[in-house]
PDB file of C-alpha atoms in Angstrom:
ATOM      1  CA  MET A   1      -5.798 -20.354   2.154  1.00 51.00           C
ATOM      2  CA  SER A   2      -2.447 -20.783   3.936  1.00 59.00           C
ATOM      3  CA  GLU A   3      -1.848 -19.264   7.339  1.00 72.00           C
ATOM      4  CA  GLN A   4      -0.771 -15.632   7.105  1.00 68.00           C
ATOM      5  CA  ASN A   5       2.574 -14.589   8.622  1.00 61.00           C
ATOM      6  CA  ALA A   6       5.297 -11.962   8.249  1.00 61.00           C
ATOM      7  CA  ALA A   7       6.757 -13.714   5.204  1.00 59.00           C
ATOM      8  CA  ASN A   8       3.565 -14.050   3.170  1.00 55.00           C
ATOM      9  CA  HIS A   9       1.208 -11.268   4.282  1.00 68.00           C
ATOM     10  CA  THR A  10       1.632  -9.029   1.239  1.00 71.00           C
ATOM     11  CA  LYS A  11      -1.149  -9.296  -1.283  1.00 70.00           C
ATOM     12  CA  LEU A  12      -1.196  -8.729  -5.016  1.00 76.00           C
ATOM     13  CA  VAL A  13      -4.519  -7.923  -6.615  1.00 79.00           C
ATOM     14  CA  THR A  14      -4.321  -9.943  -9.839  1.00 86.00           C
ATOM     15  CA  PRO A  15      -6.580  -7.747 -12.011  1.00 88.00           C
ATOM     16  CA  PHE A  16      -4.624  -4.631 -10.997  1.00 86.00           C
ATOM     17  CA  HIS A  17      -1.035  -5.825 -10.599  1.00 86.00           C
ATOM     18  CA  LYS A  18      -0.889  -8.561 -13.240  1.00 91.00           C
ATOM     19  CA  VAL A  19      -3.337  -7.335 -15.889  1.00 94.00           C
ATOM     20  CA  LEU A  20      -4.061  -3.596 -15.722  1.00 92.00           C
ATOM     21  CA  LEU A  21      -0.583  -2.260 -14.916  1.00 92.00           C
ATOM     22  CA  PRO A  22       1.241  -4.386 -17.537  1.00 95.00           C
ATOM     23  CA  LEU A  23      -1.348  -3.412 -20.162  1.00 96.00           C
ATOM     24  CA  LEU A  24      -0.995   0.254 -19.263  1.00 96.00           C
ATOM     25  CA  LEU A  25       2.774  -0.056 -19.512  1.00 96.00           C
ATOM     26  CA  LEU A  26       2.480  -1.651 -22.967  1.00 97.00           C
ATOM     27  CA  ILE A  27       0.079   1.090 -24.100  1.00 97.00           C
ATOM     28  CA  TRP A  28       2.456   3.751 -22.790  1.00 97.00           C
ATOM     29  CA  ILE A  29       5.484   2.223 -24.535  1.00 98.00           C
ATOM     30  CA  GLY A  30       3.477   1.732 -27.733  1.00 98.00           C
ATOM     31  CA  SER A  31       2.368   5.354 -27.650  1.00 97.00           C
ATOM     32  CA  PHE A  32       6.002   6.497 -27.566  1.00 97.00           C
ATOM     33  CA  VAL A  33       6.867   4.155 -30.445  1.00 97.00           C
ATOM     34  CA  ASN A  34       3.954   5.659 -32.384  1.00 96.00           C
ATOM     35  CA  LEU A  35       5.153   9.172 -31.513  1.00 96.00           C
ATOM     36  CA  TYR A  36       8.678   8.365 -32.696  1.00 96.00           C
ATOM     37  CA  GLN A  37       7.372   6.926 -35.976  1.00 96.00           C
ATOM     38  CA  SER A  38       5.240  10.053 -36.505  1.00 95.00           C
ATOM     39  CA  MET A  39       8.127  12.532 -36.241  1.00 93.00           C
ATOM     40  CA  GLY A  40       8.309  13.276 -39.958  1.00 88.00           C
ATOM     41  CA  ASP A  41       4.552  13.509 -40.504  1.00 89.00           C
ATOM     42  CA  HIS A  42       3.038  16.644 -38.935  1.00 86.00           C
ATOM     43  CA  ILE A  43      -0.530  15.399 -39.353  1.00 87.00           C
ATOM     44  CA  ARG A  44       0.160  12.161 -37.440  1.00 94.00           C
ATOM     45  CA  LEU A  45       2.414  13.904 -34.923  1.00 95.00           C
ATOM     46  CA  TYR A  46      -0.481  15.730 -33.251  1.00 94.00           C
ATOM     47  CA  SER A  47      -2.579  12.581 -32.742  1.00 95.00           C
ATOM     48  CA  ALA A  48       0.482  10.607 -31.630  1.00 96.00           C
ATOM     49  CA  SER A  49       1.235  13.310 -29.050  1.00 96.00           C
ATOM     50  CA  LEU A  50      -2.341  13.108 -27.769  1.00 97.00           C
ATOM     51  CA  ILE A  51      -2.070   9.333 -27.433  1.00 97.00           C
ATOM     52  CA  VAL A  52       1.125   9.713 -25.366  1.00 98.00           C
ATOM     53  CA  ALA A  53      -0.613  12.282 -23.161  1.00 98.00           C
ATOM     54  CA  MET A  54      -3.697  10.077 -22.716  1.00 98.00           C
ATOM     55  CA  ALA A  55      -1.597   7.004 -21.898  1.00 97.00           C
ATOM     56  CA  THR A  56       0.358   9.019 -19.326  1.00 97.00           C
ATOM     57  CA  VAL A  57      -2.872  10.324 -17.784  1.00 98.00           C
ATOM     58  CA  LEU A  58      -4.286   6.773 -17.603  1.00 96.00           C
ATOM     59  CA  ILE A  59      -1.212   5.544 -15.749  1.00 96.00           C
ATOM     60  CA  GLY A  60      -1.470   8.518 -13.401  1.00 96.00           C
ATOM     61  CA  ILE A  61      -5.136   7.786 -12.711  1.00 96.00           C
ATOM     62  CA  ALA A  62      -4.452   4.094 -12.040  1.00 94.00           C
ATOM     63  CA  LEU A  63      -1.606   4.868  -9.651  1.00 93.00           C
ATOM     64  CA  ALA A  64      -3.541   7.648  -7.910  1.00 96.00           C
ATOM     65  CA  ALA A  65      -6.522   5.339  -7.392  1.00 93.00           C
ATOM     66  CA  ARG A  66      -4.226   2.757  -5.803  1.00 90.00           C
ATOM     67  CA  VAL A  67      -2.526   5.325  -3.563  1.00 93.00           C
ATOM     68  CA  PHE A  68      -5.838   6.863  -2.479  1.00 95.00           C
ATOM     69  CA  ALA A  69      -7.226   3.420  -1.584  1.00 91.00           C
ATOM     70  CA  LEU A  70      -4.144   2.577   0.477  1.00 90.00           C
ATOM     71  CA  GLN A  71      -4.265   5.943   2.260  1.00 94.00           C
ATOM     72  CA  ALA A  72      -7.919   5.400   3.161  1.00 94.00           C
ATOM     73  CA  GLN A  73      -7.097   1.934   4.478  1.00 92.00           C
ATOM     74  CA  ASP A  74      -4.169   3.332   6.488  1.00 93.00           C
ATOM     75  CA  ARG A  75      -6.451   5.898   8.124  1.00 95.00           C
ATOM     76  CA  ALA A  76      -8.981   3.208   9.015  1.00 94.00           C
ATOM     77  CA  ILE A  77      -6.244   0.944  10.408  1.00 93.00           C
ATOM     78  CA  ARG A  78      -4.824   3.805  12.493  1.00 95.00           C
ATOM     79  CA  SER A  79      -8.236   4.457  14.056  1.00 96.00           C
ATOM     80  CA  GLU A  80      -8.899   0.754  14.641  1.00 95.00           C
ATOM     81  CA  GLU A  81      -5.511   0.178  16.268  1.00 94.00           C
ATOM     82  CA  ARG A  82      -5.795   3.265  18.464  1.00 96.00           C
ATOM     83  CA  PHE A  83      -9.176   2.030  19.694  1.00 97.00           C
ATOM     84  CA  ARG A  84      -7.920  -1.540  20.157  1.00 96.00           C
ATOM     85  CA  TYR A  85      -4.933  -0.259  22.143  1.00 96.00           C
ATOM     86  CA  TYR A  86      -7.221   1.951  24.249  1.00 97.00           C
ATOM     87  CA  VAL A  87      -9.459  -1.007  25.106  1.00 97.00           C
ATOM     88  CA  LEU A  88      -6.620  -3.478  25.748  1.00 96.00           C
ATOM     89  CA  SER A  89      -4.503  -1.076  27.816  1.00 95.00           C
ATOM     90  CA  GLY A  90      -7.330  -0.088  30.135  1.00 94.00           C
ATOM     91  CA  GLY A  91      -7.908   3.388  28.760  1.00 94.00           C
ATOM     92  CA  LYS A  92      -4.388   4.471  27.792  1.00 95.00           C
ATOM     93  CA  ILE A  93      -3.752   6.311  24.536  1.00 96.00           C
ATOM     94  CA  LEU A  94      -1.393   4.927  21.902  1.00 95.00           C
ATOM     95  CA  ASP A  95       2.056   6.560  22.067  1.00 94.00           C
ATOM     96  CA  SER A  96       2.255   9.601  19.788  1.00 94.00           C
ATOM     97  CA  ARG A  97       5.835   8.712  18.812  1.00 95.00           C
ATOM     98  CA  LEU A  98       4.543   5.813  16.729  1.00 95.00           C
ATOM     99  CA  LYS A  99       4.497   6.549  13.016  1.00 96.00           C
ATOM    100  CA  LEU A 100       1.674   5.449  10.755  1.00 95.00           C
ATOM    101  CA  GLN A 101       3.657   2.569   9.233  1.00 94.00           C
ATOM    102  CA  GLN A 102       4.469   1.268  12.724  1.00 95.00           C
ATOM    103  CA  ILE A 103       0.783   1.368  13.665  1.00 95.00           C
ATOM    104  CA  VAL A 104      -0.115  -0.399  10.419  1.00 92.00           C
ATOM    105  CA  ALA A 105       2.419  -3.134  11.284  1.00 92.00           C
ATOM    106  CA  LEU A 106       1.001  -3.460  14.813  1.00 94.00           C
ATOM    107  CA  ARG A 107      -2.369  -4.538  13.402  1.00 93.00           C
ATOM    108  CA  PHE A 108      -0.914  -8.035  12.988  1.00 91.00           C
ATOM    109  CA  ALA A 109      -0.112  -8.352  16.707  1.00 92.00           C
ATOM    110  CA  SER A 110      -2.477 -10.462  18.785  1.00 92.00           C
ATOM    111  CA  ASP A 111      -4.427  -8.791  21.564  1.00 93.00           C
ATOM    112  CA  GLY A 112      -2.091 -10.354  24.130  1.00 94.00           C
ATOM    113  CA  GLU A 113       1.042  -8.751  22.736  1.00 95.00           C
ATOM    114  CA  LEU A 114      -0.193  -5.452  21.269  1.00 94.00           C
ATOM    115  CA  VAL A 115       0.310  -3.246  24.336  1.00 95.00           C
ATOM    116  CA  GLU A 116       3.825  -4.504  25.074  1.00 95.00           C
ATOM    117  CA  LEU A 117       4.911  -4.468  21.433  1.00 95.00           C
ATOM    118  CA  ALA A 118       3.541  -0.948  20.888  1.00 95.00           C
ATOM    119  CA  GLY A 119       5.570   0.285  23.853  1.00 95.00           C
ATOM    120  CA  LYS A 120       8.703  -1.440  22.592  1.00 96.00           C
ATOM    121  CA  ALA A 121       8.161  -0.035  19.084  1.00 95.00           C
ATOM    122  CA  ALA A 122       7.811   3.502  20.438  1.00 94.00           C
ATOM    123  CA  ASP A 123      10.772   3.245  22.839  1.00 95.00           C
ATOM    124  CA  LYS A 124      13.196   1.567  20.450  1.00 95.00           C
ATOM    125  CA  GLY A 125      11.897   3.110  17.207  1.00 94.00           C
ATOM    126  CA  LEU A 126      11.338  -0.289  15.604  1.00 94.00           C
ATOM    127  CA  SER A 127      10.680  -0.301  11.871  1.00 93.00           C
ATOM    128  CA  ASN A 128       7.511  -1.855  10.498  1.00 90.00           C
ATOM    129  CA  LYS A 129       9.527  -4.915   9.393  1.00 91.00           C
ATOM    130  CA  GLU A 130      11.060  -5.282  12.856  1.00 94.00           C
ATOM    131  CA  ILE A 131       7.605  -5.035  14.433  1.00 94.00           C
ATOM    132  CA  LYS A 132       6.242  -7.739  12.131  1.00 90.00           C
ATOM    133  CA  ALA A 133       9.242  -9.978  12.878  1.00 90.00           C
ATOM    134  CA  ALA A 134       8.704  -9.529  16.640  1.00 93.00           C
ATOM    135  CA  ILE A 135       5.089 -10.693  16.528  1.00 91.00           C
ATOM    136  CA  LYS A 136       4.720 -14.150  18.066  1.00 91.00           C
ATOM    137  CA  ASN A 137       0.974 -14.714  17.568  1.00 89.00           C
ATOM    138  CA  TRP A 138       0.138 -13.362  14.117  1.00 85.00           C
ATOM    139  CA  LYS A 139      -3.356 -11.903  13.677  1.00 85.00           C
ATOM    140  CA  ALA A 140      -4.169 -12.230   9.987  1.00 77.00           C
ATOM    141  CA  ASP A 141      -5.543  -9.307   7.981  1.00 77.00           C
ATOM    142  CA  HIS A 142      -7.152 -10.619   4.799  1.00 73.00           C
ATOM    143  CA  GLU A 143      -8.970  -7.335   4.070  1.00 74.00           C
ATOM    144  CA  ARG A 144      -5.957  -5.214   3.133  1.00 69.00           C
ATOM    145  CA  LEU A 145      -5.437  -4.744  -0.598  1.00 63.00           C
TER     146      LEU A 145
END
C-alpha cells in the first residue's frame, strides 16, 4: 500500500462504487425504458410503474446506507479528535468555531501539529482542503470508507 497523503487519501469501495451503483443505475434506466415501452399496454403499464418505483427505492436505500455510514464515522471522528486535542493540549477543549468537516480534516494531522493547526483553522476559517494541504506530517487513516 502506498503512503497516504492529501492527494491520494480518498477511498473508493469497489463493490459499492464500481459494481453496485453502476448496476443500480442500469436497472433504473432499464426500468424507465420498460415503462416507456409499456405506455400503450395498460396491463404492462402497472407492472412497469412498480419496477420504476422499486428501482428508485433501491437507489434511495443504497445512497441512504452510504450517507448513514459516513455520518456515523464523522461522529466517531469528531469525538476522537476532540479527545486527542484535549490530551495533546493539556486539557484544553477544541475550539467551537471548527466545523465538522474541518475536524474531520484535522484527523490527518500528526500529534505534533494538531494543536497549532486546529488553532489556525479556527482563526483563519481554513477549509478542509486547506487544512489537509497544510499538514506536514500526514497521519494516515485507512479505516475511513
